[in-house]
mmCIF file of C-alpha atoms and ligand atoms in Angstrom:
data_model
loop_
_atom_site.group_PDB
_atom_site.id
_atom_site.type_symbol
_atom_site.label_atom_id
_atom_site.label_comp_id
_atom_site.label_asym_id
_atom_site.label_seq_id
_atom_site.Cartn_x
_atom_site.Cartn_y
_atom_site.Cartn_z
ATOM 1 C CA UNK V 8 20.266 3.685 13.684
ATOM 2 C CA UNK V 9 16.595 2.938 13.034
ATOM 3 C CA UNK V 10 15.495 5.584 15.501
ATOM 4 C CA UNK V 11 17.980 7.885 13.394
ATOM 5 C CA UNK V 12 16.796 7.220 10.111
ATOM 6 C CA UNK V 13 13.196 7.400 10.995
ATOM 7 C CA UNK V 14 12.980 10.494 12.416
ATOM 8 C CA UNK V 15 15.172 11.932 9.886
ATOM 9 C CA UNK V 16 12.620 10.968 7.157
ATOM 10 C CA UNK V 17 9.529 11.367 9.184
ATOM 11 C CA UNK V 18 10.339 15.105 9.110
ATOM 12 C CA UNK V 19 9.995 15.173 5.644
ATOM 13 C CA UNK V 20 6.434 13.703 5.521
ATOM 14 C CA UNK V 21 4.182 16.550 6.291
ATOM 15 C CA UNK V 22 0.298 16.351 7.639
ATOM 16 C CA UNK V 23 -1.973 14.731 5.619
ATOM 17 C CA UNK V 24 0.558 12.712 4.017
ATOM 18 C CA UNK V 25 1.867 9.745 6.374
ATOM 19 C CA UNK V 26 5.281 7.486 6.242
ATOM 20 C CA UNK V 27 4.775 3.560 6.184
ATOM 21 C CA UNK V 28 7.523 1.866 7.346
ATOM 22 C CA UNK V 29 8.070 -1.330 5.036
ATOM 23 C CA UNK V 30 9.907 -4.050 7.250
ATOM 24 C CA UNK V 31 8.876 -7.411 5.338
ATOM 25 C CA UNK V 32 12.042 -9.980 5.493
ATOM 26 C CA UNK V 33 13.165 -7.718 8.804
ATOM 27 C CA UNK V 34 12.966 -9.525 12.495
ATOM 28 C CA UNK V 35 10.344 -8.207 14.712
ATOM 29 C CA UNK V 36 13.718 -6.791 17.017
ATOM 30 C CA UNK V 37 13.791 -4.204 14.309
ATOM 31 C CA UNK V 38 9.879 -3.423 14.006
ATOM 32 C CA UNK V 39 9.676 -3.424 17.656
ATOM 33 C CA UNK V 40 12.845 -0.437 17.543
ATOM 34 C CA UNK V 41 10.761 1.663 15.272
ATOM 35 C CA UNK V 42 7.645 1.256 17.161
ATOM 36 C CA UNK V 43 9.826 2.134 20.581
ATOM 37 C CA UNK V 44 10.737 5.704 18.353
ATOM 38 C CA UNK V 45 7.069 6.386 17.419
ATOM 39 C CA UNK V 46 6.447 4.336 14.079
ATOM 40 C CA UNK V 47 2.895 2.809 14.004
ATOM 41 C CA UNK V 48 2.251 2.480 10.450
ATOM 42 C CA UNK V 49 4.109 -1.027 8.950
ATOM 43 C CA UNK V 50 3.755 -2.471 5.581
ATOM 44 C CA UNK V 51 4.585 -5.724 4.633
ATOM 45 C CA UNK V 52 4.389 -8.034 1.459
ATOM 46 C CA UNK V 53 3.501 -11.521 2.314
ATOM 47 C CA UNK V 54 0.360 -12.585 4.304
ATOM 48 C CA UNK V 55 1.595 -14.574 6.319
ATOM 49 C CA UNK V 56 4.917 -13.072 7.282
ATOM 50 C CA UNK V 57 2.556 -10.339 8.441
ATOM 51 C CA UNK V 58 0.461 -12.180 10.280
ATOM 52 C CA UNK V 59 3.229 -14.108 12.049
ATOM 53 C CA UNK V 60 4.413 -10.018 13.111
ATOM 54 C CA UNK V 61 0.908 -8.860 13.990
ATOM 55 C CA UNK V 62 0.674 -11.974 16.463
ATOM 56 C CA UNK V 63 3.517 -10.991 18.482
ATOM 57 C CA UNK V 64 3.930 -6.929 17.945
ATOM 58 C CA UNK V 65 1.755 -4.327 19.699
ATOM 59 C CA UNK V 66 -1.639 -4.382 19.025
ATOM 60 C CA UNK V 67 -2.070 -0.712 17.960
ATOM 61 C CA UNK V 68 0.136 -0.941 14.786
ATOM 62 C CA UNK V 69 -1.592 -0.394 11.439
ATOM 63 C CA UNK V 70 -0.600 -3.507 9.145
ATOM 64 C CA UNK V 71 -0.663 -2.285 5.548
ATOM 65 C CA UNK V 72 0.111 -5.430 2.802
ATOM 66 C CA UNK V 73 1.653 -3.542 -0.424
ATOM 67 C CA UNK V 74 2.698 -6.658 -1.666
ATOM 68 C CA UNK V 75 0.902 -8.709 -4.696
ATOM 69 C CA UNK V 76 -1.696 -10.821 -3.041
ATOM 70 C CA UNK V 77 -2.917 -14.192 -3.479
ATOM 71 C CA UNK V 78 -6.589 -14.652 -2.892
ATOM 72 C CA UNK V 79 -5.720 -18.012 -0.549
ATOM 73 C CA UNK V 80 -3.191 -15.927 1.487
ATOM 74 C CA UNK V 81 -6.489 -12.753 2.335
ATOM 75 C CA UNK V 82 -7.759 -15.513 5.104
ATOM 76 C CA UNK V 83 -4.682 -15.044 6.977
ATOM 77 C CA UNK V 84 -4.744 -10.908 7.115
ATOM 78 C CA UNK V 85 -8.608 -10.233 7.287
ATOM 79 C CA UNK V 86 -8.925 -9.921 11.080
ATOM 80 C CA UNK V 87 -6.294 -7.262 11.290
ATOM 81 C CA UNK V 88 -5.236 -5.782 7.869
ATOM 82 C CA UNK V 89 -5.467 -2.040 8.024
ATOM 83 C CA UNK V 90 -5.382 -1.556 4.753
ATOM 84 C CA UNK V 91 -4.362 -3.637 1.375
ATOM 85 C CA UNK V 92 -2.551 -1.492 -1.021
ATOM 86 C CA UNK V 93 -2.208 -4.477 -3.693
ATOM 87 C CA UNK V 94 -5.953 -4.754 -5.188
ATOM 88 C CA UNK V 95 -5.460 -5.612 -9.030
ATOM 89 C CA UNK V 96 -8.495 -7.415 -9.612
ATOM 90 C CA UNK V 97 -12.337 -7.698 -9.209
ATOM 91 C CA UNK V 98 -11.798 -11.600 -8.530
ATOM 92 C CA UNK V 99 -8.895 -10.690 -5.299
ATOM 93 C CA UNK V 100 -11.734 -7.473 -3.755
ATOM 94 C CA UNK V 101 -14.435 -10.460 -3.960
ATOM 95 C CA UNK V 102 -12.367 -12.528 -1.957
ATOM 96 C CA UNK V 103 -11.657 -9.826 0.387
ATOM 97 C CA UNK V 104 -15.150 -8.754 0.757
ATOM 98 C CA UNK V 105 -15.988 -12.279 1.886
ATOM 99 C CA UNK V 106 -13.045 -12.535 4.108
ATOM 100 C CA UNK V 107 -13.814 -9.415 5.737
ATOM 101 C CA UNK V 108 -17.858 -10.486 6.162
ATOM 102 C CA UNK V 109 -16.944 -13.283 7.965
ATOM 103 C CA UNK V 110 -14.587 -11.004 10.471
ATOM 104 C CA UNK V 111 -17.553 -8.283 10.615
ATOM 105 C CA UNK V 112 -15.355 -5.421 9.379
ATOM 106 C CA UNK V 113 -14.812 -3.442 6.322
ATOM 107 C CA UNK V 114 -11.219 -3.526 5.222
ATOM 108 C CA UNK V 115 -9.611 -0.553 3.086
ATOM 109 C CA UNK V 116 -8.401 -1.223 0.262
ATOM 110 C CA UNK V 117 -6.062 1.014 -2.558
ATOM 111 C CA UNK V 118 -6.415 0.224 -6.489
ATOM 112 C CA UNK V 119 -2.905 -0.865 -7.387
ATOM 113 C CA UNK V 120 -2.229 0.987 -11.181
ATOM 114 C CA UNK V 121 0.243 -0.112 -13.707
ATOM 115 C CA UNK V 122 2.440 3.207 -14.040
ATOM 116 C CA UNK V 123 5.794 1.888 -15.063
ATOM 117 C CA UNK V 124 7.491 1.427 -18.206
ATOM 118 C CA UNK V 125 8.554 -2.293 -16.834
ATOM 119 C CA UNK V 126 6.349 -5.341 -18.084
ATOM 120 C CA UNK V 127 7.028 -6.829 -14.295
ATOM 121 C CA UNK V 128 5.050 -5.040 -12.021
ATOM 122 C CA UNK V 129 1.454 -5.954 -11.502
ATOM 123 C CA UNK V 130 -1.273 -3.165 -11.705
ATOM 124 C CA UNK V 131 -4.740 -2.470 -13.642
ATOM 125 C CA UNK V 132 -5.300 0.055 -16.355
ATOM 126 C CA UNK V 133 -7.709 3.186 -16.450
ATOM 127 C CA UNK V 134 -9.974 0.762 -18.501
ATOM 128 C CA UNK V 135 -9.808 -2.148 -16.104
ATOM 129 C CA UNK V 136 -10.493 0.055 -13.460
ATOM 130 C CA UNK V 137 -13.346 1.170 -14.689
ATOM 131 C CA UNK V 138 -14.659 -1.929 -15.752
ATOM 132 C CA UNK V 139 -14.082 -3.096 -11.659
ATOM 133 C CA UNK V 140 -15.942 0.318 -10.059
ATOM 134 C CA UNK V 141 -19.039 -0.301 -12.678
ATOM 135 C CA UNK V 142 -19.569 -3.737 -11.892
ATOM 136 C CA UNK V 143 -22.453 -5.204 -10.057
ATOM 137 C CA UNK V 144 -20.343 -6.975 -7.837
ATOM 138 C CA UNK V 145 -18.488 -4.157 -6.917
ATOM 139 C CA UNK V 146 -21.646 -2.176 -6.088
ATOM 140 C CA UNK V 147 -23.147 -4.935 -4.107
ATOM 141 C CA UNK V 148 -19.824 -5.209 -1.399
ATOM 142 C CA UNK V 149 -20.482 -4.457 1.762
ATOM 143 C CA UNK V 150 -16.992 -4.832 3.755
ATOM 144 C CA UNK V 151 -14.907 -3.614 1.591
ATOM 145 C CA UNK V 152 -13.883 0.270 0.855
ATOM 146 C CA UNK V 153 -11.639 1.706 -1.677
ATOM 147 C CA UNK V 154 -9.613 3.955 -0.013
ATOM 148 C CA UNK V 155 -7.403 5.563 -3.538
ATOM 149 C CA UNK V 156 -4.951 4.426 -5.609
ATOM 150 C CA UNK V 157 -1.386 2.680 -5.363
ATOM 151 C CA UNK V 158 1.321 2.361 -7.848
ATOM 152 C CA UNK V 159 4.961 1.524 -8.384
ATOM 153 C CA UNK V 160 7.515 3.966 -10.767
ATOM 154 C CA UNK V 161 10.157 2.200 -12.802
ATOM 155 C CA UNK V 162 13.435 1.246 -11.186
ATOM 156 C CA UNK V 163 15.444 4.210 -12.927
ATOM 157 C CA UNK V 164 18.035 6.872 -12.068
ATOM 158 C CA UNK V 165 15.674 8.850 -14.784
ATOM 159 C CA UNK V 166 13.773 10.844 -12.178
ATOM 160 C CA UNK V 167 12.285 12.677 -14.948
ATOM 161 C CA UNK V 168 10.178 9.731 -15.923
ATOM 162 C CA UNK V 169 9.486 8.676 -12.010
ATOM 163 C CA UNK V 170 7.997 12.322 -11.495
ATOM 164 C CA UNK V 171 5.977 11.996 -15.101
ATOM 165 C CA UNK V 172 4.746 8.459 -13.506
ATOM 166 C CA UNK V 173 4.038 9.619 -10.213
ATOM 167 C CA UNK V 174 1.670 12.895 -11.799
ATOM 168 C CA UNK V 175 -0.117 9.742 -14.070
ATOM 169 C CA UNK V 176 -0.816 8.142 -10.914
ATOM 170 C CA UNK V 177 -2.057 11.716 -9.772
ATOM 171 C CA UNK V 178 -4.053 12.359 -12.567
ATOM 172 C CA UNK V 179 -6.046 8.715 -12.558
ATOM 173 C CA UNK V 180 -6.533 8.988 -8.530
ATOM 174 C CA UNK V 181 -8.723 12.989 -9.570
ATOM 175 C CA UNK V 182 -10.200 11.224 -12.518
ATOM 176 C CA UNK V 183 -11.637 8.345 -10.747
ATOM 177 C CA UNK V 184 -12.252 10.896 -7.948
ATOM 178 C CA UNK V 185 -14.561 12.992 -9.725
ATOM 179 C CA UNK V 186 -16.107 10.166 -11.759
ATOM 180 C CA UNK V 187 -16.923 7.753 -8.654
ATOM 181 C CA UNK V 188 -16.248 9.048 -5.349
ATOM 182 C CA UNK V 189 -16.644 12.988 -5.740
ATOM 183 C CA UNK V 190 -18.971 12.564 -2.190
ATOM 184 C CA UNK V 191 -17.124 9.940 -0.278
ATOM 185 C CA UNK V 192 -14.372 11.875 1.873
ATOM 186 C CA UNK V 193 -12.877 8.219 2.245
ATOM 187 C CA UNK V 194 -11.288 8.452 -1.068
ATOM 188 C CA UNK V 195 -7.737 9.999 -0.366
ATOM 189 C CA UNK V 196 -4.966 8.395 -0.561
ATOM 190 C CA UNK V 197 -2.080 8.034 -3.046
ATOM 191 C CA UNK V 198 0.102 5.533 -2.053
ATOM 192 C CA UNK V 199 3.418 5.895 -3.818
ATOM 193 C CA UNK V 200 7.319 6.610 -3.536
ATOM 194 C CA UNK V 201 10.140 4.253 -1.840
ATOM 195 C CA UNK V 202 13.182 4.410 -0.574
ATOM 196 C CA UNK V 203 14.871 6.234 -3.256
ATOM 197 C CA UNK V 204 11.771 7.960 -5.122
ATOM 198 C CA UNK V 205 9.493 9.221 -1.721
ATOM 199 C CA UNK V 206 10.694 12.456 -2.178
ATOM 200 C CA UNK V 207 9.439 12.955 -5.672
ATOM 201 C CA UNK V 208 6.414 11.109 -4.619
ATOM 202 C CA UNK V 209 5.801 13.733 -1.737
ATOM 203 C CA UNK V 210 5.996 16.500 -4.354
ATOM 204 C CA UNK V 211 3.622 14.736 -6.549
ATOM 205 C CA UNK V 212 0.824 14.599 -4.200
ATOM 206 C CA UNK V 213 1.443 11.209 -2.393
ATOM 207 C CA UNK V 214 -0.691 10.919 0.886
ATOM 208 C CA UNK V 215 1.453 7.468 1.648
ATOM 209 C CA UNK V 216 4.648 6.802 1.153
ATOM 210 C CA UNK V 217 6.092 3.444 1.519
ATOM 211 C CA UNK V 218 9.596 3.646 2.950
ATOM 212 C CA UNK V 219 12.067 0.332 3.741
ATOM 213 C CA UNK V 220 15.441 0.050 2.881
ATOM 214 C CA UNK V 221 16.249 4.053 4.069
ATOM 215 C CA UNK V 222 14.720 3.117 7.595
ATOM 216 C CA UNK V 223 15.749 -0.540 8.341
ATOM 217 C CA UNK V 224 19.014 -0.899 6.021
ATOM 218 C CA UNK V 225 19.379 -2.761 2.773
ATOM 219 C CA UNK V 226 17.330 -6.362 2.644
ATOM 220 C CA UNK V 227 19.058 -9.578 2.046
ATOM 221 C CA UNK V 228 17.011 -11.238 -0.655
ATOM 222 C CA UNK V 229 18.730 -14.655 -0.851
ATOM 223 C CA UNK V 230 16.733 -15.206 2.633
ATOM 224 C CA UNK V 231 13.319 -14.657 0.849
HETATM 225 C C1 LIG F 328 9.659 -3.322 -0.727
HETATM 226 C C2 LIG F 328 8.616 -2.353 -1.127
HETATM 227 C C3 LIG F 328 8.734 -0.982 -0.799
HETATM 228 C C4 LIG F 328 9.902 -0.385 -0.060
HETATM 229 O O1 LIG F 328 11.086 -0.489 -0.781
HETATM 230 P P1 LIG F 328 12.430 0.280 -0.332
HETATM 231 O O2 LIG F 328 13.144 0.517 -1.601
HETATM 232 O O3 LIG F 328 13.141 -0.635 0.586
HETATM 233 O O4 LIG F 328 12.015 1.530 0.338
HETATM 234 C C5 LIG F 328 7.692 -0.158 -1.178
HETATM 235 N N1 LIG F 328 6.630 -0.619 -1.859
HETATM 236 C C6 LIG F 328 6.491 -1.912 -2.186
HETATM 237 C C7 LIG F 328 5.283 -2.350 -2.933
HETATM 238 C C8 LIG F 328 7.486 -2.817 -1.842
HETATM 239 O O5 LIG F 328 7.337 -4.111 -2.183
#
């Protein structure tokens, strides 16, 4: 089935825009399936879970970690981590800029943005943002390069308000565009849209769109 259900949705993720398929809490069996059909983008949201998978999984695989991360847990990831969706702080991009020194590579890295209505999900502000990309600290890195923007829509059967989210998202990624990066070709992506909003995310400009459930089946949570 997980041949089946990629393809299917890989057909609706045109050029530039690219599918990442989200196995964390799914056995490497099941990653190693997708892979066999032609999958080679994976996202997962715990460090160590993905560096377990990255050990043992084919070396050309591009490991992206969506998930909130702990500065402790960037050790574990630096030597491999394509790119880390999950940056919500000047403190966490310090810690990966070291991290990624010390392994002589620049990681990629996405700004994740607060866009839902829900208190829960973790994210900076337009403001916060700001305050990160005009920092000293910011303009002294080295190994690190922000790649875009990530973000998260409320959990809602109101796909009104996941579209308006998705264009906010939109609208920050060409603000910060044209205010910071207007000449740096790396800025690009959007990362945004899951299982049951990617589609919505696709017509709102996402360049990456983080798909799990759809391709791998429904996760059991009380094994997390
Ligand atoms: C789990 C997860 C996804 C994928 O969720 P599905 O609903 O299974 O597609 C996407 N993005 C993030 C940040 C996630 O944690």
């Amino acid at each position: 089935m997980i041949k089946e259900n990629l393809l299917k949705i890989a057909a609706t993720v045109h050029a530039p825009a690219r599918l990442i398929a989200v196995s964390k809490t799914k056995p490497v069996e099941m990653l190693q399936e997708a892979y066999e059909a032609g999958q080679r983008l994976f996202g997962e949201n715990h460090a160590l879970e993905m560096r377990d998978k990255h050990e043992v999984l084919p070396k050309d695989i591009e490991w992206h970690l969506i998930g909130h991360l702990q500065t402790n847990k960037v050790k574990y990831v630096a030597p491999f981590v394509a790119m880390i969706h999950s940056v919500d702080s000047l403190h966490l991009l310090e810690t990966i800029e070291k991290e990624a020194a010390k392994n002589n590579r620049v990681i990629d890295c996405l700004l994740q943005f607060h866009i839902a209505t829900e208190e829960t999900k973790f994210g900076l502000d337009k403001e916060e943002a700001c305050a990160l990309l005009d920092s000293e600290e910011y303009r002294a890195m080295k190994h690190v390069r922000i790649c875009g923007v990530m973000g998260m829509a409320t959990n809602t059967y109101d796909y009104d308000l996941v579209r308006r989210e998705f264009a906010n998202l939109r609208d920050i990624f060409n603000k910060l565009k044209e205010r910071y990066f207007a000449d740096n070709e790396n800025f690009r992506e959007i990362s945004m849209g899951m299982s049951h909003d990617y589609k919505i995310a696709l017509e709102e400009g996402a360049t990456l769109v983080r798909v799990g459930s759809l391709i791998f089946g429904a996760r059991n949570y009380s094994n997390l």
